[in-house]
Each structure stands twice: as structure tokens, then as C-alpha cells.
Amino acid sequence: MRIGLTGVGRIGAFHAATLHSLASVDELVLYDFVGDQARKAADGIGAEVVDSEDALLAAGLDGLVIATATPGHAPMLRKAIAAGVRTFCEKPVAATLDETIDLTRLAEASDTPVHVGFQRRFDHGYQRVQQAVAAGELGFIHTIRSHTLDQNPPHASYIPTSGGIFRDCNIHDFDVVRFVSGREVATVYATGGNQGAEFFKESGDYDTGGAMLTLDSGTVVQISSTRYNGQGHDVRTEVFGSKGSMCVGLDDTLAMVSAEDGVDFPKGPVHTNFMDRFLPAYQAELTAFFDVASGLRESPCTVRDALEAFRIAEACELSRMRGRPVSMDEVATA
Ligand SMILES: NC(=O)c1ccc[n+]([C@@H]2O[C@H](COP(=O)([O-])OP(=O)(O)OC[C@H]3O[C@@H](n4cnc5c(N)ncnc54)[C@H](O)[C@@H]3O)[C@@H](O)[C@H]2O)c1
């Protein structure tokens, strides 16, 4: 397959290397609007480089990967849908709720499939707990706890266009809560804190976030996030049911030590970032995208799914700003 990729930064360079390693990819074409970003990545993997988004779309692609900074997603996705190019788009699909609603309508009115990059849906642990919940193995689910704790903050220039900690980071937790539970969020109450670098405050963002969600089933969900988890990168989701409980991310890589005498779990080493934590899941999601691009399967994570996760993040921002619980009915939808 001939695959194009736009935005060759942290995740874009990583996706380019993953694409290069997959047997289905014969040719890779890269674009980044910063001069030598694409060239640097292309040199190591024998990829072509083009000098504009339009040249990328005209490069005879079987599929396109959008991995630009978040504000670049919506304009490129619109062009890709108009050109009929099957597209994998990193989360979130747009920087604002209005754009996400607009893109949902556009994608649903088009025959061009779009697969959104919520890689946790391709992680074996998340798939196992989703199957256990769906099969009733855990009974009724009374509580879910899900968190995304980064060891170190991203580069300072990432934060102003990231959308904030709920839209950028916890959006993964919002997606897996929907994926694992099969339910929708009814209400949210959110807060945030800042004790780290000034650039979070300067962007109106928080380095640490927390939210309580209630699902339409009555399940209570606790969400948290931080950019400063010194012990390591810790992504964990715990699902508690009337018959049993299950945890994703509880293994010897756990970035935590026990205060109890004689406990030597976990043995380590810890994960240090999302790329080593989810490498197999990123490989699996891009492999799944080839099936989407070949017309062999429907998108496993649609723009509608991305809208629902974004709406929860939007409700969290509203709750944090107003200091009160927010009903999902207060948040616009497509
Ligand atoms: N799924 C995940 O786990 C995951 C992890 C990290 C980042 N992301 C998402 O991926 C996106 C990129 O994140 P990142 O950490 O790689 O950011 P980054 O800032 O490191 O890289 C972004 C790259 O995009 C380029 N770029 C920006 N706008 C562009 C445009 N309009 N056209 C072409 N190139 C453009 C920049 O020059 C830069 O090279 C973000 O939307 C982020 O939310 C997803």
C-alpha cells in the first residue's frame, strides 16, 4: 500500500517508523509544514517527501494518516474526505466542539471511511475487560477508575494548541470508559490543579486533572490525569463489578511501589511514555486501518466516537470553569 502521513512530530515520526515496519506498507510519503521535519524522518526509512498538503493528497495514496498538531486535523480531514482518501486521524479530530460536530456530519454524509486514533481499543488488556463486561462476567459495573499519568510534560509549545488536559489527555480515558462499559456518560464534575511549569497556567490549562462521571447505567467513574508522575508513565483502568473486578495496566511495569513490608511487586522496569506503553496497540490500530483503507472492514473508531469523547471533555471544561456538575444534555451534539 502507498500511505501518506502529515505531521511528523512526536507521534507522527513514531507512526512513520511503525508504518515502515509493517509488511502491508510498500511506499510512504511524508509532509510536515516545518521544513526539515519530514526529511529527517524520511531519510531513516526511505520515505518520499512532498512540500504541501495538496501534493500529499494528489500522491496516489491508498490511505492517509493525519498526525499534525491538533489544529491541523480538521482542515486536512475535510480535504481528505472531499478527495475520497481513506484516512486515519489522530485524536482529537478537531480543536473545537463546533468543528468536531461539523466533521461528524461531513463524515457521516460521505462514503470515505475515517478511523480515529484511540489506540487503547487495540490494547489486549482493554479488549479483555471489554469482553468480560459485555459477557456479564463481572456482574453489574458499579465503579470504574481510569487514569492517564504522564511521567513528564510534553514540550512547552505543545500545550497552547493541545486543547487542555481533558481534551488532549483524558480524552483517551473517556473513550475507553465508553468502549469498556458500552454505556454513555450522563453527568460530569471536574476540577484541576497546577503545581508544575508556568506554561500550563499561561495557556489556561492544568497540569493535573480530575473528574467524576456518572454513566446512564448509574456506574460511578473516577478519572484523573497528570503531566508529572515522576515514578513513570501509568495508564490504568480498574473496573469493579458485583461479581468481580479487573484492572488494565496492573503488571510488573506498574509505576508505583508498595508501602507494605515484604512486597516486591512490581518488579519493573516502568514505562516512561505512551509510545513504549502502547507499542503493540499502535501497531494493531494501524494494521486495522489498512483493512479500513482496503475496504475490508468498517472504521473501528468513528468520528462519532471521537465526538462523544470530545463532548465529555467539553463537559469537564465547562464543569471546571463553572464549579458545578454538568449534564451531557448541556453539551451540543451532531
Ligand atoms: N494517540 C495517542 O496516544 C497520541 C499521543 C500523542 C499525540 N497524539 C496526537 O497527535 C497529534 C500530534 O501530537 P505530537 O505530540 O506529535 O505533536 P508535535 O507538536 O510533537 O508534532 C506535531 C507536528 O505536526 C506539524 N504540523 C503542525 N501543523 C501542521 C500542519 N497544518 N500541516 C503539516 N504539519 C503540521 C508540526 O510541525 C510538528 O512536526 C496531536 O493531535 C495529539 O493529540 C496522540
PDB file of N, CA and C in Angstrom, residues 154-210:
ATOM      1  N   PRO A 154       4.752  17.301  28.060  1.00  0.00           N
ATOM      2  CA  PRO A 154       5.212  17.452  26.677  1.00  0.00           C
ATOM      3  C   PRO A 154       5.988  18.761  26.534  1.00  0.00           C
ATOM      4  N   HIS A 155       6.585  18.998  25.351  1.00  0.00           N
ATOM      5  CA  HIS A 155       7.323  20.246  25.150  1.00  0.00           C
ATOM      6  C   HIS A 155       6.372  21.437  25.292  1.00  0.00           C
ATOM      7  N   ALA A 156       6.917  22.563  25.780  1.00  0.00           N
ATOM      8  CA  ALA A 156       6.078  23.716  26.139  1.00  0.00           C
ATOM      9  C   ALA A 156       5.226  24.201  24.970  1.00  0.00           C
ATOM     10  N   SER A 157       5.746  24.108  23.741  1.00  0.00           N
ATOM     11  CA  SER A 157       4.999  24.639  22.599  1.00  0.00           C
ATOM     12  C   SER A 157       3.796  23.748  22.247  1.00  0.00           C
ATOM     13  N   TYR A 158       3.741  22.542  22.818  1.00  0.00           N
ATOM     14  CA  TYR A 158       2.615  21.631  22.544  1.00  0.00           C
ATOM     15  C   TYR A 158       1.344  22.116  23.246  1.00  0.00           C
ATOM     16  N   ILE A 159       1.501  22.701  24.434  1.00  0.00           N
ATOM     17  CA  ILE A 159       0.360  22.957  25.315  1.00  0.00           C
ATOM     18  C   ILE A 159      -0.642  23.987  24.762  1.00  0.00           C
ATOM     19  N   PRO A 160      -0.204  25.145  24.199  1.00  0.00           N
ATOM     20  CA  PRO A 160      -1.188  26.150  23.785  1.00  0.00           C
ATOM     21  C   PRO A 160      -2.198  25.651  22.755  1.00  0.00           C
ATOM     22  N   THR A 161      -1.823  24.680  21.910  1.00  0.00           N
ATOM     23  CA  THR A 161      -2.774  24.204  20.890  1.00  0.00           C
ATOM     24  C   THR A 161      -3.312  22.808  21.211  1.00  0.00           C
ATOM     25  N   SER A 162      -3.009  22.307  22.423  1.00  0.00           N
ATOM     26  CA  SER A 162      -3.392  20.916  22.742  1.00  0.00           C
ATOM     27  C   SER A 162      -4.874  20.780  23.058  1.00  0.00           C
ATOM     28  N   GLY A 163      -5.524  21.879  23.489  1.00  0.00           N
ATOM     29  CA  GLY A 163      -6.942  21.805  23.861  1.00  0.00           C
ATOM     30  C   GLY A 163      -7.152  21.670  25.362  1.00  0.00           C
ATOM     31  N   GLY A 164      -6.053  21.470  26.106  1.00  0.00           N
ATOM     32  CA  GLY A 164      -6.182  21.333  27.566  1.00  0.00           C
ATOM     33  C   GLY A 164      -6.209  19.874  27.977  1.00  0.00           C
ATOM     34  N   ILE A 165      -5.998  19.628  29.273  1.00  0.00           N
ATOM     35  CA  ILE A 165      -5.734  18.266  29.747  1.00  0.00           C
ATOM     36  C   ILE A 165      -6.911  17.311  29.520  1.00  0.00           C
ATOM     37  N   PHE A 166      -8.152  17.800  29.558  1.00  0.00           N
ATOM     38  CA  PHE A 166      -9.283  16.884  29.345  1.00  0.00           C
ATOM     39  C   PHE A 166      -9.428  16.522  27.869  1.00  0.00           C
ATOM     40  N   ARG A 167      -9.289  17.534  26.968  1.00  0.00           N
ATOM     41  CA  ARG A 167      -9.462  17.248  25.534  1.00  0.00           C
ATOM     42  C   ARG A 167      -8.255  16.531  24.949  1.00  0.00           C
ATOM     43  N   ASP A 168      -7.076  16.746  25.553  1.00  0.00           N
ATOM     44  CA  ASP A 168      -5.854  16.183  24.987  1.00  0.00           C
ATOM     45  C   ASP A 168      -5.501  14.834  25.595  1.00  0.00           C
ATOM     46  N   CYS A 169      -5.653  14.705  26.903  1.00  0.00           N
ATOM     47  CA  CYS A 169      -5.097  13.570  27.638  1.00  0.00           C
ATOM     48  C   CYS A 169      -6.209  12.622  28.122  1.00  0.00           C
ATOM     49  N   ASN A 170      -7.118  13.130  28.958  1.00  0.00           N
ATOM     50  CA  ASN A 170      -8.177  12.257  29.479  1.00  0.00           C
ATOM     51  C   ASN A 170      -9.163  11.834  28.399  1.00  0.00           C
ATOM     52  N   ILE A 171      -9.087  12.439  27.222  1.00  0.00           N
ATOM     53  CA  ILE A 171      -9.989  12.018  26.138  1.00  0.00           C
ATOM     54  C   ILE A 171      -9.831  10.515  25.872  1.00  0.00           C
ATOM     55  N   HIS A 172      -8.603   9.985  26.088  1.00  0.00           N
ATOM     56  CA  HIS A 172      -8.390   8.535  25.954  1.00  0.00           C
ATOM     57  C   HIS A 172      -9.193   7.775  27.010  1.00  0.00           C
ATOM     58  N   ASP A 173      -9.211   8.297  28.249  1.00  0.00           N
ATOM     59  CA  ASP A 173      -9.980   7.626  29.312  1.00  0.00           C
ATOM     60  C   ASP A 173     -11.475   7.683  28.991  1.00  0.00           C
ATOM     61  N   PHE A 174     -11.928   8.856  28.485  1.00  0.00           N
ATOM     62  CA  PHE A 174     -13.351   8.976  28.157  1.00  0.00           C
ATOM     63  C   PHE A 174     -13.719   7.947  27.084  1.00  0.00           C
ATOM     64  N   ASP A 175     -12.832   7.793  26.090  1.00  0.00           N
ATOM     65  CA  ASP A 175     -13.132   6.820  25.037  1.00  0.00           C
ATOM     66  C   ASP A 175     -13.162   5.396  25.596  1.00  0.00           C
ATOM     67  N   VAL A 176     -12.193   5.042  26.457  1.00  0.00           N
ATOM     68  CA  VAL A 176     -12.202   3.646  26.932  1.00  0.00           C
ATOM     69  C   VAL A 176     -13.335   3.383  27.921  1.00  0.00           C
ATOM     70  N   VAL A 177     -13.756   4.402  28.646  1.00  0.00           N
ATOM     71  CA  VAL A 177     -14.912   4.198  29.534  1.00  0.00           C
ATOM     72  C   VAL A 177     -16.137   3.823  28.677  1.00  0.00           C
ATOM     73  N   ARG A 178     -16.335   4.529  27.554  1.00  0.00           N
ATOM     74  CA  ARG A 178     -17.442   4.184  26.653  1.00  0.00           C
ATOM     75  C   ARG A 178     -17.231   2.800  26.043  1.00  0.00           C
ATOM     76  N   PHE A 179     -15.974   2.533  25.616  1.00  0.00           N
ATOM     77  CA  PHE A 179     -15.644   1.266  24.952  1.00  0.00           C
ATOM     78  C   PHE A 179     -15.851   0.069  25.894  1.00  0.00           C
ATOM     79  N   VAL A 180     -15.332   0.210  27.113  1.00  0.00           N
ATOM     80  CA  VAL A 180     -15.358  -0.904  28.066  1.00  0.00           C
ATOM     81  C   VAL A 180     -16.769  -1.119  28.624  1.00  0.00           C
ATOM     82  N   SER A 181     -17.458  -0.031  28.943  1.00  0.00           N
ATOM     83  CA  SER A 181     -18.761  -0.163  29.614  1.00  0.00           C
ATOM     84  C   SER A 181     -19.904  -0.370  28.621  1.00  0.00           C
ATOM     85  N   GLY A 182     -19.712   0.115  27.380  1.00  0.00           N
ATOM     86  CA  GLY A 182     -20.818   0.079  26.419  1.00  0.00           C
ATOM     87  C   GLY A 182     -21.926   1.063  26.785  1.00  0.00           C
ATOM     88  N   ARG A 183     -21.644   2.016  27.670  1.00  0.00           N
ATOM     89  CA  ARG A 183     -22.652   2.981  28.140  1.00  0.00           C
ATOM     90  C   ARG A 183     -22.230   4.404  27.788  1.00  0.00           C
ATOM     91  N   GLU A 184     -23.145   5.337  27.954  1.00  0.00           N
ATOM     92  CA  GLU A 184     -22.846   6.750  27.707  1.00  0.00           C
ATOM     93  C   GLU A 184     -22.794   7.507  29.032  1.00  0.00           C
ATOM     94  N   VAL A 185     -22.059   8.616  29.018  1.00  0.00           N
ATOM     95  CA  VAL A 185     -21.935   9.457  30.212  1.00  0.00           C
ATOM     96  C   VAL A 185     -23.189  10.328  30.340  1.00  0.00           C
ATOM     97  N   ALA A 186     -23.688  10.446  31.581  1.00  0.00           N
ATOM     98  CA  ALA A 186     -24.866  11.294  31.829  1.00  0.00           C
ATOM     99  C   ALA A 186     -24.470  12.636  32.442  1.00  0.00           C
ATOM    100  N   THR A 187     -23.586  12.622  33.454  1.00  0.00           N
ATOM    101  CA  THR A 187     -23.172  13.880  34.097  1.00  0.00           C
ATOM    102  C   THR A 187     -21.679  13.847  34.410  1.00  0.00           C
ATOM    103  N   VAL A 188     -21.071  15.037  34.541  1.00  0.00           N
ATOM    104  CA  VAL A 188     -19.653  15.118  34.931  1.00  0.00           C
ATOM    105  C   VAL A 188     -19.463  16.240  35.956  1.00  0.00           C
ATOM    106  N   TYR A 189     -18.441  16.049  36.776  1.00  0.00           N
ATOM    107  CA  TYR A 189     -17.998  17.121  37.679  1.00  0.00           C
ATOM    108  C   TYR A 189     -16.470  17.095  37.659  1.00  0.00           C
ATOM    109  N   ALA A 190     -15.836  18.218  37.320  1.00  0.00           N
ATOM    110  CA  ALA A 190     -14.384  18.177  37.079  1.00  0.00           C
ATOM    111  C   ALA A 190     -13.654  19.303  37.791  1.00  0.00           C
ATOM    112  N   THR A 191     -12.366  19.050  38.033  1.00  0.00           N
ATOM    113  CA  THR A 191     -11.513  20.057  38.654  1.00  0.00           C
ATOM    114  C   THR A 191     -10.089  19.906  38.106  1.00  0.00           C
ATOM    115  N   GLY A 192      -9.215  20.837  38.482  1.00  0.00           N
ATOM    116  CA  GLY A 192      -7.831  20.744  38.014  1.00  0.00           C
ATOM    117  C   GLY A 192      -6.893  21.438  38.976  1.00  0.00           C
ATOM    118  N   GLY A 193      -5.600  21.152  38.856  1.00  0.00           N
ATOM    119  CA  GLY A 193      -4.608  21.779  39.726  1.00  0.00           C
ATOM    120  C   GLY A 193      -3.322  22.057  38.959  1.00  0.00           C
ATOM    121  N   ASN A 194      -2.569  23.037  39.424  1.00  0.00           N
ATOM    122  CA  ASN A 194      -1.305  23.412  38.783  1.00  0.00           C
ATOM    123  C   ASN A 194      -0.218  23.606  39.819  1.00  0.00           C
ATOM    124  N   GLN A 195       0.788  22.730  39.826  1.00  0.00           N
ATOM    125  CA  GLN A 195       1.943  22.945  40.695  1.00  0.00           C
ATOM    126  C   GLN A 195       3.241  22.873  39.903  1.00  0.00           C
ATOM    127  N   GLY A 196       3.105  22.630  38.589  1.00  0.00           N
ATOM    128  CA  GLY A 196       4.289  22.461  37.758  1.00  0.00           C
ATOM    129  C   GLY A 196       4.630  23.729  36.987  1.00  0.00           C
ATOM    130  N   ALA A 197       5.080  23.561  35.735  1.00  0.00           N
ATOM    131  CA  ALA A 197       5.596  24.689  34.937  1.00  0.00           C
ATOM    132  C   ALA A 197       4.529  25.756  34.698  1.00  0.00           C
ATOM    133  N   GLU A 198       4.993  26.989  34.618  1.00  0.00           N
ATOM    134  CA  GLU A 198       4.098  28.137  34.419  1.00  0.00           C
ATOM    135  C   GLU A 198       3.348  28.056  33.089  1.00  0.00           C
ATOM    136  N   PHE A 199       3.945  27.377  32.074  1.00  0.00           N
ATOM    137  CA  PHE A 199       3.309  27.414  30.750  1.00  0.00           C
ATOM    138  C   PHE A 199       1.925  26.760  30.735  1.00  0.00           C
ATOM    139  N   PHE A 200       1.615  25.898  31.691  1.00  0.00           N
ATOM    140  CA  PHE A 200       0.250  25.360  31.760  1.00  0.00           C
ATOM    141  C   PHE A 200      -0.730  26.477  32.109  1.00  0.00           C
ATOM    142  N   LYS A 201      -0.408  27.227  33.172  1.00  0.00           N
ATOM    143  CA  LYS A 201      -1.285  28.334  33.602  1.00  0.00           C
ATOM    144  C   LYS A 201      -1.398  29.378  32.504  1.00  0.00           C
ATOM    145  N   GLU A 202      -0.267  29.681  31.855  1.00  0.00           N
ATOM    146  CA  GLU A 202      -0.262  30.723  30.818  1.00  0.00           C
ATOM    147  C   GLU A 202      -1.209  30.369  29.670  1.00  0.00           C
ATOM    148  N   SER A 203      -1.428  29.050  29.445  1.00  0.00           N
ATOM    149  CA  SER A 203      -2.344  28.624  28.373  1.00  0.00           C
ATOM    150  C   SER A 203      -3.755  28.380  28.897  1.00  0.00           C
ATOM    151  N   GLY A 204      -4.007  28.693  30.175  1.00  0.00           N
ATOM    152  CA  GLY A 204      -5.331  28.420  30.758  1.00  0.00           C
ATOM    153  C   GLY A 204      -5.545  26.935  30.970  1.00  0.00           C
ATOM    154  N   ASP A 205      -4.462  26.169  31.029  1.00  0.00           N
ATOM    155  CA  ASP A 205      -4.548  24.713  31.157  1.00  0.00           C
ATOM    156  C   ASP A 205      -4.164  24.305  32.587  1.00  0.00           C
ATOM    157  N   TYR A 206      -4.278  23.014  32.852  1.00  0.00           N
ATOM    158  CA  TYR A 206      -3.912  22.442  34.150  1.00  0.00           C
ATOM    159  C   TYR A 206      -2.907  21.327  33.917  1.00  0.00           C
ATOM    160  N   ASP A 207      -1.950  21.155  34.858  1.00  0.00           N
ATOM    161  CA  ASP A 207      -1.035  20.014  34.707  1.00  0.00           C
ATOM    162  C   ASP A 207      -1.605  18.759  35.342  1.00  0.00           C
ATOM    163  N   THR A 208      -2.706  18.896  36.086  1.00  0.00           N
ATOM    164  CA  THR A 208      -3.339  17.758  36.749  1.00  0.00           C
ATOM    165  C   THR A 208      -4.854  17.933  36.672  1.00  0.00           C
ATOM    166  N   GLY A 209      -5.542  16.865  36.289  1.00  0.00           N
ATOM    167  CA  GLY A 209      -6.999  16.964  36.165  1.00  0.00           C
ATOM    168  C   GLY A 209      -7.692  15.845  36.920  1.00  0.00           C
ATOM    169  N   GLY A 210      -8.934  16.089  37.300  1.00  0.00           N
ATOM    170  CA  GLY A 210      -9.728  15.054  37.962  1.00  0.00           C
ATOM    171  C   GLY A 210     -11.190  15.249  37.612  1.00  0.00           C
TER     172      GLY A 210
END
